[in-house]
Amino acid sequence: MTGLVFLIPIALGMGLLGLGAFLWSMRDGQYDDMDGAAARILIEEDEPLEDDA
Protein backbone atom coordinates (compact mmCIF):
# COMPACT_ATOMS: atom_id res chain seq x y z
CA MET A 1 0.00 0.00 0.00
CA THR A 2 2.86 2.37 0.67
CA GLY A 3 4.12 1.71 -2.85
CA LEU A 4 1.05 3.46 -4.25
CA VAL A 5 1.98 6.59 -2.32
CA PHE A 6 5.09 6.79 -4.51
CA LEU A 7 3.77 5.34 -7.76
CA ILE A 8 0.64 7.47 -8.19
CA PRO A 9 2.45 10.85 -8.02
CA ILE A 10 5.19 9.52 -10.29
CA ALA A 11 2.61 8.33 -12.85
CA LEU A 12 0.76 11.66 -12.69
CA GLY A 13 4.03 13.56 -13.07
CA MET A 14 5.05 11.51 -16.10
CA GLY A 15 1.61 12.03 -17.65
CA LEU A 16 1.86 15.78 -17.14
CA LEU A 17 5.39 15.75 -18.55
CA GLY A 18 4.18 13.91 -21.67
CA LEU A 19 1.26 16.30 -22.06
CA GLY A 20 3.62 19.25 -21.70
CA ALA A 21 5.96 17.84 -24.35
CA PHE A 22 3.04 17.28 -26.71
CA LEU A 23 1.68 20.80 -26.21
CA TRP A 24 5.18 22.26 -26.67
CA SER A 25 5.60 20.38 -29.97
CA MET A 26 2.19 21.58 -31.15
CA ARG A 27 3.05 25.19 -30.31
CA ASP A 28 6.47 24.85 -31.94
CA GLY A 29 4.90 23.80 -35.27
CA GLN A 30 6.09 20.19 -35.35
CA TYR A 31 2.85 18.95 -36.95
CA ASP A 32 2.16 21.82 -39.35
CA ASP A 33 3.26 20.22 -42.63
CA MET A 34 2.57 16.49 -42.54
CA ASP A 35 2.37 16.04 -46.33
CA GLY A 36 5.56 17.97 -47.08
CA ALA A 37 7.74 15.57 -45.12
CA ALA A 38 6.27 12.61 -46.97
CA ALA A 39 6.87 14.20 -50.38
CA ARG A 40 10.32 15.54 -49.49
CA ILE A 41 11.82 12.06 -49.49
CA LEU A 42 10.92 11.66 -53.16
CA ILE A 43 12.79 14.79 -54.27
CA GLU A 44 16.19 13.95 -55.70
CA GLU A 45 18.53 16.91 -55.33
CA ASP A 46 21.83 15.24 -56.18
CA GLU A 47 22.83 14.50 -59.74
CA PRO A 48 23.31 10.79 -60.47
CA LEU A 49 26.84 9.41 -60.74
CA GLU A 50 28.09 8.85 -64.28
CA ASP A 51 28.91 5.30 -65.26
CA ASP A 52 32.56 4.95 -66.35
CA ALA A 53 32.09 1.56 -67.97
mmCIF file of C-alpha atoms in Angstrom:
data_model
loop_
_atom_site.group_PDB
_atom_site.id
_atom_site.type_symbol
_atom_site.label_atom_id
_atom_site.label_comp_id
_atom_site.label_asym_id
_atom_site.label_seq_id
_atom_site.Cartn_x
_atom_site.Cartn_y
_atom_site.Cartn_z
ATOM 1 C CA MET A 1 0.000 0.000 0.000
ATOM 2 C CA THR A 2 2.864 2.369 0.673
ATOM 3 C CA GLY A 3 4.115 1.714 -2.848
ATOM 4 C CA LEU A 4 1.048 3.462 -4.246
ATOM 5 C CA VAL A 5 1.984 6.586 -2.321
ATOM 6 C CA PHE A 6 5.094 6.786 -4.505
ATOM 7 C CA LEU A 7 3.767 5.336 -7.762
ATOM 8 C CA ILE A 8 0.639 7.473 -8.191
ATOM 9 C CA PRO A 9 2.455 10.850 -8.024
ATOM 10 C CA ILE A 10 5.195 9.522 -10.293
ATOM 11 C CA ALA A 11 2.608 8.335 -12.849
ATOM 12 C CA LEU A 12 0.757 11.658 -12.691
ATOM 13 C CA GLY A 13 4.029 13.562 -13.067
ATOM 14 C CA MET A 14 5.050 11.510 -16.098
ATOM 15 C CA GLY A 15 1.614 12.033 -17.645
ATOM 16 C CA LEU A 16 1.863 15.785 -17.141
ATOM 17 C CA LEU A 17 5.389 15.750 -18.550
ATOM 18 C CA GLY A 18 4.182 13.912 -21.666
ATOM 19 C CA LEU A 19 1.264 16.303 -22.056
ATOM 20 C CA GLY A 20 3.618 19.251 -21.701
ATOM 21 C CA ALA A 21 5.958 17.841 -24.346
ATOM 22 C CA PHE A 22 3.039 17.284 -26.713
ATOM 23 C CA LEU A 23 1.681 20.803 -26.211
ATOM 24 C CA TRP A 24 5.177 22.257 -26.671
ATOM 25 C CA SER A 25 5.599 20.384 -29.970
ATOM 26 C CA MET A 26 2.187 21.584 -31.149
ATOM 27 C CA ARG A 27 3.047 25.192 -30.308
ATOM 28 C CA ASP A 28 6.467 24.847 -31.943
ATOM 29 C CA GLY A 29 4.896 23.799 -35.268
ATOM 30 C CA GLN A 30 6.088 20.194 -35.351
ATOM 31 C CA TYR A 31 2.848 18.946 -36.945
ATOM 32 C CA ASP A 32 2.164 21.823 -39.355
ATOM 33 C CA ASP A 33 3.256 20.216 -42.631
ATOM 34 C CA MET A 34 2.571 16.491 -42.538
ATOM 35 C CA ASP A 35 2.372 16.044 -46.333
ATOM 36 C CA GLY A 36 5.557 17.969 -47.081
ATOM 37 C CA ALA A 37 7.744 15.569 -45.117
ATOM 38 C CA ALA A 38 6.271 12.608 -46.974
ATOM 39 C CA ALA A 39 6.868 14.204 -50.375
ATOM 40 C CA ARG A 40 10.322 15.545 -49.490
ATOM 41 C CA ILE A 41 11.816 12.064 -49.491
ATOM 42 C CA LEU A 42 10.920 11.655 -53.163
ATOM 43 C CA ILE A 43 12.795 14.791 -54.270
ATOM 44 C CA GLU A 44 16.187 13.945 -55.704
ATOM 45 C CA GLU A 45 18.532 16.906 -55.327
ATOM 46 C CA ASP A 46 21.829 15.238 -56.180
ATOM 47 C CA GLU A 47 22.825 14.497 -59.736
ATOM 48 C CA PRO A 48 23.313 10.787 -60.472
ATOM 49 C CA LEU A 49 26.836 9.412 -60.743
ATOM 50 C CA GLU A 50 28.089 8.847 -64.280
ATOM 51 C CA ASP A 51 28.910 5.299 -65.262
ATOM 52 C CA ASP A 52 32.558 4.948 -66.353
ATOM 53 C CA ALA A 53 32.086 1.557 -67.969
#
